[in-house]
N, CA, C and O atoms as a printed pandas DataFrame, in Angstrom:
     atom_number atom_name residue_name chain_id  residue_number  x_coord  y_coord  z_coord
0              1         N          UNK        A               1  -99.823   72.446   -5.086
1              2        CA          UNK        A               1 -101.141   72.701   -5.906
2              3         C          UNK        A               1 -101.975   71.161   -5.637
3              4         O          UNK        A               1 -101.596   70.040   -5.977
4              5         N          UNK        A               2 -103.447   71.626   -4.780
5              6        CA          UNK        A               2 -104.741   70.878   -4.948
6              7         C          UNK        A               2 -105.422   71.112   -5.449
7              8         O          UNK        A               2 -105.354   72.309   -5.726
8              9         N          UNK        A               3 -106.666   70.397   -6.056
9             10        CA          UNK        A               3 -107.522   70.492   -6.432
10            11         C          UNK        A               3 -108.439   70.730   -6.004
11            12         O          UNK        A               3 -109.109   70.487   -7.008
12            13         N          UNK        A               4 -109.363   71.126   -5.076
13            14        CA          UNK        A               4 -110.512   71.363   -4.328
14            15         C          UNK        A               4 -111.929   71.183   -4.544
15            16         O          UNK        A               4 -112.813   70.797   -3.779
16            17         N          UNK        A               5 -111.966   71.742   -6.394
17            18        CA          UNK        A               5 -113.563   71.283   -6.634
18            19         C          UNK        A               5 -113.996   71.943   -7.962
19            20         O          UNK        A               5 -113.548   73.038   -8.300
20            21         N          UNK        A               6 -114.756   71.344   -8.599
21            22        CA          UNK        A               6 -114.887   72.082  -10.097
22            23         C          UNK        A               6 -115.911   73.349   -9.535
23            24         O          UNK        A               6 -116.761   73.313   -8.645
24            25         N          UNK        A               7 -115.538   74.323  -10.297
25            26        CA          UNK        A               7 -116.160   75.625  -10.369
26            27         C          UNK        A               7 -117.203   76.095  -11.136
27            28         O          UNK        A               7 -117.889   77.049  -10.768
28            29         N          UNK        A               8 -117.456   75.247  -12.626
29            30        CA          UNK        A               8 -118.301   74.962  -13.624
30            31         C          UNK        A               8 -117.639   74.381  -15.020
31            32         O          UNK        A               8 -116.483   74.030  -15.261
32            33         N          UNK        A               9 -118.760   74.414  -15.802
33            34        CA          UNK        A               9 -118.437   73.728  -16.574
34            35         C          UNK        A               9 -119.389   74.488  -18.215
35            36         O          UNK        A               9 -120.606   74.394  -18.378
36            37         N          UNK        A              10 -118.495   75.123  -19.123
37            38        CA          UNK        A              10 -119.052   75.403  -20.312
38            39         C          UNK        A              10 -119.507   74.968  -21.516
39            40         O          UNK        A              10 -118.919   74.034  -22.061
40            41         N          UNK        A              11 -120.439   75.473  -22.023
41            42        CA          UNK        A              11 -120.930   74.849  -23.177
42            43         C          UNK        A              11 -121.385   75.990  -23.934
43            44         O          UNK        A              11 -121.723   77.126  -23.601
44            45         N          UNK        A              12 -121.274   75.166  -25.452
45            46        CA          UNK        A              12 -121.673   76.288  -26.233
46            47         C          UNK        A              12 -123.203   76.545  -26.621
47            48         O          UNK        A              12 -124.084   75.760  -26.269
48            49         N          UNK        A              13 -123.377   77.330  -27.132
49            50        CA          UNK        A              13 -124.963   77.870  -27.792
50            51         C          UNK        A              13 -124.787   78.269  -29.331
51            52         O          UNK        A              13 -123.630   78.005  -29.656
52            53         N          UNK        A              14 -125.348   78.685  -30.153
53            54        CA          UNK        A              14 -125.599   79.477  -31.189
54            55         C          UNK        A              14 -125.980   80.446  -30.672
55            56         O          UNK        A              14 -126.428   80.499  -29.527
56            57         N          UNK        A              15 -125.788   81.908  -31.899
57            58        CA          UNK        A              15 -126.297   82.936  -30.954
58            59         C          UNK        A              15 -127.740   83.210  -30.603
59            60         O          UNK        A              15 -128.708   82.475  -30.799
60            61         N          UNK        A              16 -127.696   84.586  -29.966
61            62        CA          UNK        A              16 -129.326   84.373  -29.700
62            63         C          UNK        A              16 -130.091   82.702  -28.841
63            64         O          UNK        A              16 -131.233   82.248  -28.923
64            65         N          UNK        A              17 -129.036   82.256  -28.186
65            66        CA          UNK        A              17 -130.012   80.675  -27.918
66            67         C          UNK        A              17 -130.590   81.276  -25.802
67            68         O          UNK        A              17 -131.210   80.822  -24.841
68            69         N          UNK        A              18 -130.022   82.179  -26.103
69            70        CA          UNK        A              18 -130.015   82.078  -24.425
70            71         C          UNK        A              18 -131.321   81.640  -23.847
71            72         O          UNK        A              18 -131.407   80.907  -22.861
72            73         N          UNK        A              19 -132.711   82.311  -24.761
73            74        CA          UNK        A              19 -134.336   81.870  -24.561
74            75         C          UNK        A              19 -133.853   80.669  -24.561
75            76         O          UNK        A              19 -133.495   80.508  -23.394
76            77         N          UNK        A              20 -133.512   79.293  -25.404
77            78        CA          UNK        A              20 -133.379   78.328  -25.387
78            79         C          UNK        A              20 -132.687   78.014  -23.743
79            80         O          UNK        A              20 -133.521   77.946  -22.841
80            81         N          UNK        A              21 -131.762   77.898  -23.503
81            82        CA          UNK        A              21 -131.202   77.717  -22.536
82            83         C          UNK        A              21 -131.913   78.091  -21.581
83            84         O          UNK        A              21 -132.329   77.216  -20.821
84            85         N          UNK        A              22 -132.280   79.553  -21.321
85            86        CA          UNK        A              22 -132.881   79.554  -19.898
86            87         C          UNK        A              22 -134.002   77.919  -19.761
87            88         O          UNK        A              22 -133.828   76.882  -19.123
88            89         N          UNK        A              23 -134.936   78.297  -20.536
89            90        CA          UNK        A              23 -136.246   77.157  -20.901
90            91         C          UNK        A              23 -135.592   75.930  -20.300
91            92         O          UNK        A              23 -136.183   75.518  -19.302
92            93         N          UNK        A              24 -134.317   75.116  -20.727
93            94        CA          UNK        A              24 -133.621   73.671  -20.226
94            95         C          UNK        A              24 -133.321   74.340  -18.548
95            96         O          UNK        A              24 -134.332   74.180  -17.865
96            97         N          UNK        A              25 -132.352   74.925  -17.892
97            98        CA          UNK        A              25 -131.670   74.628  -17.415
98            99         C          UNK        A              25 -132.571   75.455  -16.255
99           100         O          UNK        A              25 -132.501   75.020  -15.105
100          101         N          UNK        A              26 -133.348   76.538  -16.498
101          102        CA          UNK        A              26 -134.193   77.072  -15.540
102          103         C          UNK        A              26 -135.531   76.526  -15.648
103          104         O          UNK        A              26 -136.360   76.716  -14.758
104          105         N          UNK        A              27 -135.724   76.014  -16.452
105          106        CA          UNK        A              27 -137.600   76.196  -16.207
106          107         C          UNK        A              27 -137.194   74.114  -16.229
107          108         O          UNK        A              27 -137.771   73.448  -15.369
108          109         N          UNK        A              28 -136.340   73.453  -17.126
109          110        CA          UNK        A              28 -136.571   71.816  -16.352
110          111         C          UNK        A              28 -136.011   71.266  -15.518
111          112         O          UNK        A              28 -136.635   70.487  -14.797
112          113         N          UNK        A              29 -134.378   71.529  -15.299
113          114        CA          UNK        A              29 -133.611   71.273  -14.056
114          115         C          UNK        A              29 -133.469   72.044  -13.109
115          116         O          UNK        A              29 -132.809   71.589  -12.174
116          117         N          UNK        A              30 -134.099   73.712  -12.942
117          118        CA          UNK        A              30 -134.927   74.423  -11.928
118          119         C          UNK        A              30 -133.238   75.157  -11.588
119          120         O          UNK        A              30 -133.230   75.864  -10.580
120          121         N          UNK        A              31 -132.581   75.097  -11.948
121          122        CA          UNK        A              31 -131.280   75.572  -11.658
122          123         C          UNK        A              31 -131.436   76.959  -11.395
123          124         O          UNK        A              31 -132.592   77.219  -11.728
124          125         N          UNK        A              32 -130.743   78.246  -10.867
125          126        CA          UNK        A              32 -131.208   79.381  -10.684
126          127         C          UNK        A              32 -129.913   79.928  -12.185
127          128         O          UNK        A              32 -129.020   79.317  -12.773
128          129         N          UNK        A              33 -130.533   81.506  -12.299
129          130        CA          UNK        A              33 -129.844   81.754  -12.840
130          131         C          UNK        A              33 -128.704   82.775  -12.478
131          132         O          UNK        A              33 -128.997   83.444  -11.487
132          133         N          UNK        A              34 -127.419   83.079  -13.055
133          134        CA          UNK        A              34 -126.454   84.021  -12.164
134          135         C          UNK        A              34 -126.257   85.149  -12.916
135          136         O          UNK        A              34 -125.982   85.061  -14.113
136          137         N          UNK        A              35 -126.380   86.323  -12.285
137          138        CA          UNK        A              35 -126.050   87.347  -13.067
138          139         C          UNK        A              35 -124.615   87.100  -13.548
139          140         O          UNK        A              35 -123.776   86.466  -12.908
140          141         N          UNK        A              36 -124.420   87.694  -14.796
141          142        CA          UNK        A              36 -123.023   87.786  -15.461
142          143         C          UNK        A              36 -122.081   89.064  -15.112
143          144         O          UNK        A              36 -122.715   90.109  -15.257
144          145         N          UNK        A              37 -120.799   89.254  -14.711
145          146        CA          UNK        A              37 -120.271   90.335  -15.014
146          147         C          UNK        A              37 -120.834   91.267  -16.104
147          148         O          UNK        A              37 -121.438   90.750  -17.044
148          149         N          UNK        A              38 -120.651   92.847  -16.034
149          150        CA          UNK        A              38 -121.340   93.157  -17.064
150          151         C          UNK        A              38 -120.392   93.530  -18.099
151          152         O          UNK        A              38 -120.682   94.248  -19.056
152          153         N          UNK        A              39 -118.968   92.894  -17.824
153          154        CA          UNK        A              39 -117.832   93.110  -19.313
154          155         C          UNK        A              39 -118.164   91.518  -19.637
155          156         O          UNK        A              39 -117.679   91.096  -20.687
156          157         N          UNK        A              40 -118.790   90.774  -18.996
157          158        CA          UNK        A              40 -119.062   89.564  -19.733
158          159         C          UNK        A              40 -120.295   89.290  -20.358
159          160         O          UNK        A              40 -120.205   88.744  -21.458
160          161         N          UNK        A              41 -121.610   89.574  -19.860
161          162        CA          UNK        A              41 -122.653   89.908  -19.769
162          163         C          UNK        A              41 -122.369   90.801  -21.613
163          164         O          UNK        A              41 -123.382   90.842  -22.311
164          165         N          UNK        A              42 -121.650   91.138  -21.946
165          166        CA          UNK        A              42 -121.740   92.104  -23.567
166          167         C          UNK        A              42 -121.625   91.182  -24.171
167          168         O          UNK        A              42 -121.845   91.298  -25.376
168          169         N          UNK        A              43 -121.275   89.994  -23.698
169          170        CA          UNK        A              43 -120.159   88.900  -24.742
170          171         C          UNK        A              43 -121.098   87.930  -24.786
171          172         O          UNK        A              43 -120.710   86.786  -25.025
172          173         N          UNK        A              44 -123.058   88.273  -24.484
173          174        CA          UNK        A              44 -124.023   87.517  -24.708
174          175         C          UNK        A              44 -123.736   85.846  -23.644
175          176         O          UNK        A              44 -122.953   85.533  -22.747
176          177         N          UNK        A              45 -124.847   85.150  -24.378
177          178        CA          UNK        A              45 -124.628   84.271  -23.244
178          179         C          UNK        A              45 -125.255   83.891  -21.777
179          180         O          UNK        A              45 -125.784   84.916  -21.347
180          181         N          UNK        A              46 -125.393   82.866  -20.888
181          182        CA          UNK        A              46 -125.765   83.339  -19.537
182          183         C          UNK        A              46 -125.167   81.902  -18.941
183          184         O          UNK        A              46 -124.632   80.939  -19.489
184          185         N          UNK        A              47 -125.554   82.252  -17.383
185          186        CA          UNK        A              47 -124.760   81.043  -16.657
186          187         C          UNK        A              47 -126.112   80.530  -15.660
187          188         O          UNK        A              47 -127.243   81.014  -15.610
188          189         N          UNK        A              48 -125.557   79.426  -14.939
189          190        CA          UNK        A              48 -126.584   79.130  -14.311
190          191         C          UNK        A              48 -125.917   78.161  -13.155
191          192         O          UNK        A              48 -124.808   77.636  -13.250
192          193         N          UNK        A              49 -126.773   78.043  -12.108
193          194        CA          UNK        A              49 -125.850   76.919  -10.656
194          195         C          UNK        A              49 -126.801   76.510   -9.826
195          196         O          UNK        A              49 -127.906   77.053   -9.808
196          197         N          UNK        A              50 -126.602   75.889   -9.343
197          198        CA          UNK        A              50 -127.875   74.996   -8.356
198          199         C          UNK        A              50 -126.951   72.935   -8.273
199          200         O          UNK        A              50 -126.119   72.495   -9.068
200          201         N          UNK        A              51 -127.351   72.453   -7.465
201          202        CA          UNK        A              51 -127.317   71.716   -6.871
202          203         C          UNK        A              51 -125.384   71.132   -6.845
203          204         O          UNK        A              51 -124.893   70.012   -6.983
204          205         N          UNK        A              52 -124.689   72.625   -6.582
205          206        CA          UNK        A              52 -123.088   71.920   -6.548
206          207         C          UNK        A              52 -122.502   72.081   -7.898
207          208         O          UNK        A              52 -121.428   71.548   -8.178
208          209         N          UNK        A              53 -123.245   72.878   -8.840
209          210        CA          UNK        A              53 -122.596   72.534  -10.099
210          211         C          UNK        A              53 -122.983   74.101  -10.714
211          212         O          UNK        A              53 -123.882   74.751  -10.182
212          213         N          UNK        A              54 -122.274   74.589  -11.789
213          214        CA          UNK        A              54 -122.598   76.174  -12.550
214          215         C          UNK        A              54 -122.141   75.293  -13.785
215          216         O          UNK        A              54 -121.213   74.492  -13.898
216          217         N          UNK        A              55 -123.450   75.868  -14.975
217          218        CA          UNK        A              55 -122.949   75.578  -15.799
218          219         C          UNK        A              55 -122.384   77.639  -16.711
219          220         O          UNK        A              55 -122.534   78.730  -16.161
220          221         N          UNK        A              56 -122.001   77.460  -17.627
221          222        CA          UNK        A              56 -122.230   78.557  -18.606
222          223         C          UNK        A              56 -122.046   78.249  -19.754
223          224         O          UNK        A              56 -121.155   77.579  -20.275
224          225         N          UNK        A              57 -123.534   79.111  -20.450
225          226        CA          UNK        A              57 -123.872   78.588  -22.619
226          227         C          UNK        A              57 -123.064   80.066  -22.524
227          228         O          UNK        A              57 -123.186   81.003  -21.735
228          229         N          UNK        A              58 -122.095   79.827  -23.805
229          230        CA          UNK        A              58 -121.520   80.484  -24.388
230          231         C          UNK        A              58 -121.744   81.212  -25.945
231          232         O          UNK        A              58 -120.646   81.316  -26.493
232          233         N          UNK        A              59 -122.677   81.651  -26.653
233          234        CA          UNK        A              59 -122.500   81.927  -27.906
234          235         C          UNK        A              59 -121.377   81.984  -28.971
235          236         O          UNK        A              59 -120.427   82.766  -28.921
236          237         N          UNK        A              60 -121.595   81.073  -29.932
237          238        CA          UNK        A              60 -120.222   80.522  -31.062
238          239         C          UNK        A              60 -120.982   81.123  -32.346
239          240         O          UNK        A              60 -122.203   81.174  -32.204
240          241         N          UNK        A              61 -120.608   81.467  -33.259
241          242        CA          UNK        A              61 -120.893   81.674  -34.846
242          243         C          UNK        A              61 -120.232   80.120  -34.939
243          244         O          UNK        A              61 -119.385   79.630  -34.193
244          245         N          UNK        A              62 -120.967   79.453  -36.217
245          246        CA          UNK        A              62 -121.045   78.599  -36.242
246          247         C          UNK        A              62 -120.556   77.369  -35.549
247          248         O          UNK        A              62 -119.557   76.656  -35.641
248          249         N          UNK        A              63 -121.942   77.398  -34.617
249          250        CA          UNK        A              63 -122.599   76.664  -33.792
250          251         C          UNK        A              63 -122.406   75.237  -33.791
251          252         O          UNK        A              63 -122.414   74.963  -34.991
252          253         N          UNK        A              64 -122.168   73.726  -32.884
253          254        CA          UNK        A              64 -121.894   72.778  -33.264
254          255         C          UNK        A              64 -122.409   71.925  -31.924
255          256         O          UNK        A              64 -121.587   72.007  -31.012
256          257         N          UNK        A              65 -123.266   71.342  -31.689
257          258        CA          UNK        A              65 -123.455   70.921  -30.222
258          259         C          UNK        A              65 -122.609   69.618  -29.804
259          260         O          UNK        A              65 -122.551   68.619  -30.521
260          261         N          UNK        A              66 -121.763   69.779  -28.185
261          262        CA          UNK        A              66 -121.257   68.460  -28.285
262          263         C          UNK        A              66 -121.957   67.648  -27.725
263          264         O          UNK        A              66 -122.683   67.609  -26.731
264          265         N          UNK        A              67 -121.564   66.854  -28.682
265          266        CA          UNK        A              67 -123.085   65.241  -28.431
266          267         C          UNK        A              67 -121.980   64.068  -28.372
267          268         O          UNK        A              67 -122.086   63.129  -29.161
268          269         N          UNK        A              68 -120.634   64.127  -27.192
269          270        CA          UNK        A              68 -120.029   63.475  -27.092
270          271         C          UNK        A              68 -118.972   63.758  -25.664
271          272         O          UNK        A              68 -118.871   62.917  -24.771
272          273         N          UNK        A              69 -118.306   64.954  -25.650
273          274        CA          UNK        A              69 -117.907   65.321  -24.608
274          275         C          UNK        A              69 -119.257   65.941  -23.655
275          276         O          UNK        A              69 -120.194   66.468  -24.255
276          277         N          UNK        A              70 -119.270   65.843  -22.286
277          278        CA          UNK        A              70 -120.084   66.223  -21.403
278          279         C          UNK        A              70 -119.924   66.142  -19.935
279          280         O          UNK        A              70 -119.213   65.237  -19.500
280          281         N          UNK        A              71 -120.617   67.153  -18.922
281          282        CA          UNK        A              71 -120.587   67.093  -17.578
282          283         C          UNK        A              71 -121.449   65.398  -17.720
283          284         O          UNK        A              71 -122.057   64.714  -18.544
284          285         N          UNK        A              72 -120.979   65.371  -16.292
285          286        CA          UNK        A              72 -121.370   64.092  -15.939
286          287         C          UNK        A              72 -122.161   64.610  -14.207
287          288         O          UNK        A              72 -121.423   65.041  -13.321
288          289         N          UNK        A              73 -123.359   64.499  -14.035
289          290        CA          UNK        A              73 -124.108   65.648  -12.851
290          291         C          UNK        A              73 -124.302   64.531  -11.966
291          292         O          UNK        A              73 -124.890   63.536  -12.389
292          293         N          UNK        A              74 -123.892   64.580  -10.833
293          294        CA          UNK        A              74 -124.906   63.432  -10.142
294          295         C          UNK        A              74 -126.262   64.118   -9.249
295          296         O          UNK        A              74 -126.480   65.145   -8.606
296          297         N          UNK        A              75 -127.030   62.830   -9.657
297          298        CA          UNK        A              75 -128.483   63.457   -9.123
298          299         C          UNK        A              75 -129.267   62.377   -8.010
299          300         O          UNK        A              75 -128.994   61.215   -7.710
300          301         N          UNK        A              76 -130.071   63.057   -7.666
301          302        CA          UNK        A              76 -130.989   62.378   -6.500
302          303         C          UNK        A              76 -132.052   61.864   -7.149
303          304         O          UNK        A              76 -132.165   62.755   -7.991
304          305         N          UNK        A              77 -132.776   61.228   -7.359
305          306        CA          UNK        A              77 -133.776   60.749   -7.764
306          307         C          UNK        A              77 -133.934   60.844   -9.565
307          308         O          UNK        A              77 -134.354   61.686  -10.358
308          309         N          UNK        A              78 -133.251   59.270   -9.667
309          310        CA          UNK        A              78 -132.864   59.905  -11.178
310          311         C          UNK        A              78 -134.584   59.517  -12.400
311          312         O          UNK        A              78 -134.933   59.767  -13.553
312          313         N          UNK        A              79 -135.054   58.923  -11.385
313          314        CA          UNK        A              79 -136.287   58.618  -12.312
314          315         C          UNK        A              79 -137.321   59.653  -12.729
315          316         O          UNK        A              79 -138.029   59.895  -13.707
316          317         N          UNK        A              80 -137.050   60.186  -11.427
317          318        CA          UNK        A              80 -138.065   61.767  -11.869
318          319         C          UNK        A              80 -137.417   62.344  -12.536
319          320         O          UNK        A              80 -138.050   62.885  -13.443
320          321         N          UNK        A              81 -136.073   62.569  -12.547
321          322        CA          UNK        A              81 -135.168   63.569  -13.524
322          323         C          UNK        A              81 -135.758   62.896  -14.912
323          324         O          UNK        A              81 -136.156   63.650  -15.800
324          325         N          UNK        A              82 -135.801   61.642  -15.063
325          326        CA          UNK        A              82 -136.299   61.106  -16.619
326          327         C          UNK        A              82 -137.665   61.751  -16.995
327          328         O          UNK        A              82 -137.877   62.318  -18.066
328          329         N          UNK        A              83 -138.541   61.601  -16.013
329          330        CA          UNK        A              83 -139.882   61.867  -16.214
330          331         C          UNK        A              83 -140.051   63.373  -16.804
331          332         O          UNK        A              83 -140.675   63.806  -17.773
332          333         N          UNK        A              84 -139.269   63.966  -15.859
333          334        CA          UNK        A              84 -139.329   65.631  -16.064
334          335         C          UNK        A              84 -139.080   65.874  -17.665
335          336         O          UNK        A              84 -139.909   66.340  -18.447
336          337         N          UNK        A              85 -137.360   65.328  -18.059
337          338        CA          UNK        A              85 -137.166   65.436  -19.442
338          339         C          UNK        A              85 -138.021   64.716  -20.309
339          340         O          UNK        A              85 -138.003   65.038  -21.497
340          341         N          UNK        A              86 -138.552   64.065  -20.044
341          342        CA          UNK        A              86 -139.552   63.346  -21.292
342          343         C          UNK        A              86 -140.874   64.348  -21.473
343          344         O          UNK        A              86 -141.271   64.814  -22.541
344          345         N          UNK        A              87 -141.453   64.556  -20.151
345          346        CA          UNK        A              87 -142.275   65.304  -20.246
346          347         C          UNK        A              87 -142.476   66.847  -21.263
347          348         O          UNK        A              87 -143.303   67.447  -21.949
348          349         N          UNK        A              88 -140.534   66.952  -20.572
349          350        CA          UNK        A              88 -139.942   68.513  -21.733
350          351         C          UNK        A              88 -139.864   68.235  -23.074
351          352         O          UNK        A              88 -139.886   69.093  -23.956
352          353         N          UNK        A              89 -139.784   67.197  -23.224
353          354        CA          UNK        A              89 -139.876   66.551  -24.492
354          355         C          UNK        A              89 -137.643   66.393  -24.992
355          356         O          UNK        A              89 -136.936   66.276  -25.993
356          357         N          UNK        A              90 -137.571   66.448  -24.248
357          358        CA          UNK        A              90 -135.997   66.164  -23.903
358          359         C          UNK        A              90 -135.305   64.605  -24.356
359          360         O          UNK        A              90 -136.021   63.792  -23.771
360          361         N          UNK        A              91 -134.561   64.073  -24.897
361          362        CA          UNK        A              91 -134.500   62.453  -24.898
362          363         C          UNK        A              91 -133.619   61.834  -23.597
363          364         O          UNK        A              91 -132.671   62.280  -22.951
364          365         N          UNK        A              92 -134.158   60.975  -23.553
365          366        CA          UNK        A              92 -133.793   59.577  -22.019
366          367         C          UNK        A              92 -133.401   58.933  -22.737
367          368         O          UNK        A              92 -134.044   58.458  -23.673
368          369         N          UNK        A              93 -131.886   58.684  -22.421
369          370        CA          UNK        A              93 -130.960   57.847  -22.859
370          371         C          UNK        A              93 -130.149   56.503  -21.668
371          372         O          UNK        A              93 -128.998   56.465  -21.232
372          373         N          UNK        A              94 -131.324   55.540  -21.442
373          374        CA          UNK        A              94 -130.386   54.786  -20.260
374          375         C          UNK        A              94 -129.124   54.181  -20.623
375          376         O          UNK        A              94 -129.262   53.702  -21.749
376          377         N          UNK        A              95 -127.827   53.963  -20.133
377          378        CA          UNK        A              95 -127.042   53.360  -19.585
378          379         C          UNK        A              95 -126.513   52.589  -18.554
379          380         O          UNK        A              95 -125.754   53.054  -17.703
380          381         N          UNK        A              96 -126.867   51.475  -18.593
381          382        CA          UNK        A              96 -126.450   50.750  -17.419
382          383         C          UNK        A              96 -125.006   50.701  -17.291
383          384         O          UNK        A              96 -124.868   50.145  -16.201
384          385         N          UNK        A              97 -123.684   50.979  -17.806
385          386        CA          UNK        A              97 -123.005   50.472  -17.867
386          387         C          UNK        A              97 -121.730   51.468  -17.248
387          388         O          UNK        A              97 -120.872   51.908  -18.014
388          389         N          UNK        A              98 -121.717   51.739  -15.905
389          390        CA          UNK        A              98 -121.136   52.479  -15.120
390          391         C          UNK        A              98 -120.786   52.274  -13.583
391          392         O          UNK        A              98 -120.633   53.182  -12.766
392          393         N          UNK        A              99 -120.700   51.054  -13.370
393          394        CA          UNK        A              99 -120.302   50.364  -12.070
394          395         C          UNK        A              99 -120.746   51.366  -10.178
395          396         O          UNK        A              99 -120.038   52.128   -9.520
396          397         N          UNK        A             100 -121.692   51.021  -10.007
397          398        CA          UNK        A             100 -121.813   52.009   -8.834
398          399         C          UNK        A             100 -123.023   53.297   -8.789
399          400         O          UNK        A             100 -123.234   54.181   -7.959
400          401         N          UNK        A             101 -123.498   53.041   -9.716
401          402        CA          UNK        A             101 -124.441   54.043  -10.518
402          403         C          UNK        A             101 -125.683   53.495  -11.445
403          404         O          UNK        A             101 -125.897   52.431  -12.028
404          405         N          UNK        A             102 -126.247   54.471  -11.331
405          406        CA          UNK        A             102 -127.471   54.121  -12.704
406          407         C          UNK        A             102 -127.263   56.078  -13.034
407          408         O          UNK        A             102 -127.139   57.100  -12.359
408          409         N          UNK        A             103 -127.340   55.644  -14.654
409          410        CA          UNK        A             103 -127.127   56.493  -15.187
410          411         C          UNK        A             103 -128.230   56.746  -17.203
411          412         O          UNK        A             103 -128.715   55.942  -17.998
412          413         N          UNK        A             104 -128.143   57.965  -17.165
413          414        CA          UNK        A             104 -129.004   58.237  -18.116
414          415         C          UNK        A             104 -128.419   59.794  -19.006
415          416         O          UNK        A             104 -128.161   60.809  -18.359
416          417         N          UNK        A             105 -128.271   59.734  -20.677
417          418        CA          UNK        A             105 -128.332   60.859  -21.084
418          419         C          UNK        A             105 -129.371   61.352  -21.548
419          420         O          UNK        A             105 -130.526   60.925  -21.582
420          421         N          UNK        A             106 -128.748   62.603  -22.035
421          422        CA          UNK        A             106 -130.011   63.810  -22.299
422          423         C          UNK        A             106 -129.048   65.071  -22.952
423          424         O          UNK        A             106 -127.863   65.342  -23.143
424          425         N          UNK        A             107 -130.343   65.613  -23.145
425          426        CA          UNK        A             107 -129.387   67.048  -24.239
426          427         C          UNK        A             107 -130.374   67.869  -23.660
427          428         O          UNK        A             107 -131.488   67.580  -23.224
428          429         N          UNK        A             108 -129.574   69.303  -23.755
429          430        CA          UNK        A             108 -130.092   70.518  -23.394
430          431         C          UNK        A             108 -130.735   71.047  -24.516
431          432         O          UNK        A             108 -130.331   70.338  -25.438
432          433         N          UNK        A             109 -131.608   71.996  -25.040
433          434        CA          UNK        A             109 -132.382   72.355  -25.714
434          435         C          UNK        A             109 -131.322   72.953  -27.097
435          436         O          UNK        A             109 -131.589   73.559  -28.135
436          437         N          UNK        A             110 -130.413   72.587  -26.672
437          438        CA          UNK        A             110 -129.274   73.010  -28.093
438          439         C          UNK        A             110 -128.953   71.744  -28.738
439          440         O          UNK        A             110 -128.827   71.484  -29.934
440          441         N          UNK        A             111 -128.824   70.865  -27.501
441          442        CA          UNK        A             111 -128.447   69.703  -28.716
442          443         C          UNK        A             111 -127.038   69.144  -27.541
443          444         O          UNK        A             111 -126.437   68.111  -27.839
444          445         N          UNK        A             112 -126.813   69.583  -26.821
445          446        CA          UNK        A             112 -125.590   69.905  -25.916
446          447         C          UNK        A             112 -125.855   68.153  -24.938
447          448         O          UNK        A             112 -126.899   67.857  -24.356
448          449         N          UNK        A             113 -124.555   67.233  -25.025
449          450        CA          UNK        A             113 -125.230   66.042  -24.430
450          451         C          UNK        A             113 -124.693   66.263  -22.701
451          452         O          UNK        A             113 -123.721   66.916  -22.322
452          453         N          UNK        A             114 -125.542   65.598  -21.974
453          454        CA          UNK        A             114 -125.617   65.752  -20.721
454          455         C          UNK        A             114 -125.555   64.407  -19.990
455          456         O          UNK        A             114 -125.982   63.465  -20.658
456          457         N          UNK        A             115 -125.094   64.103  -18.707
457          458        CA          UNK        A             115 -125.201   62.500  -18.241
458          459         C          UNK        A             115 -125.059   62.961  -16.926
459          460         O          UNK        A             115 -124.176   63.509  -16.267
460          461         N          UNK        A             116 -126.588   62.435  -16.691
461          462        CA          UNK        A             116 -126.783   62.280  -14.779
462          463         C          UNK        A             116 -126.854   61.022  -14.591
463          464         O          UNK        A             116 -127.287   60.220  -15.418
464          465         N          UNK        A             117 -126.367   60.715  -13.316
465          466        CA          UNK        A             117 -125.735   59.901  -12.448
466          467         C          UNK        A             117 -126.419   59.795  -11.238
467          468         O          UNK        A             117 -126.495   60.882  -10.665
468          469         N          UNK        A             118 -126.955   58.847  -10.637
469          470        CA          UNK        A             118 -127.220   58.464   -9.447
470          471         C          UNK        A             118 -126.405   57.065   -8.520
471          472         O          UNK        A             118 -126.342   55.888   -8.873
472          473         N          UNK        A             119 -126.025   57.505   -7.654
473          474        CA          UNK        A             119 -125.300   56.177   -7.170
474          475         C          UNK        A             119 -126.444   55.197   -6.120
475          476         O          UNK        A             119 -127.226   55.320   -5.177
476          477         N          UNK        A             120 -126.052   54.497   -6.775
477          478        CA          UNK        A             120 -126.421   53.002   -6.051
478          479         C          UNK        A             120 -126.880   52.945   -4.887
479          480         O          UNK        A             120 -127.000   54.153   -4.680
480          481         N          UNK        A             121 -127.332   52.310   -3.692
481          482        CA          UNK        A             121 -127.254   52.535   -2.312
482          483         C          UNK        A             121 -126.877   50.858   -2.228
483          484         O          UNK        A             121 -127.058   50.002   -3.094
484          485         N          UNK        A             122 -126.348   50.734   -1.000
485          486        CA          UNK        A             122 -125.986   49.458   -0.679
486          487         C          UNK        A             122 -124.682   48.919   -1.023
487          488         O          UNK        A             122 -124.392   47.763   -0.716
């Protein structure tokens, strides 16, 4: 057995939260929406792909955002992303405590935590 890569990360949304997810993942992050297979589309939610990662948003009754668990996404030009997030009204929390990287935390439109990292050069 050998792990060959990450296919996707699944995050939760409240039922009917697809428009908010689309506004963040497509609108703010610029990810392309992936058409779900019909059997899975019937369950609601939406999928997005871009930059070598995929995120699947699934609705759940009693939704509570993931405020500690999170995907860690490698980024080029973290400062540009920080400006884009702020301009769209999303929080930006810088954290200098990850060796070899600059990083920040933010949240999607449903409050799910996201970590964005940029490798330090040199």
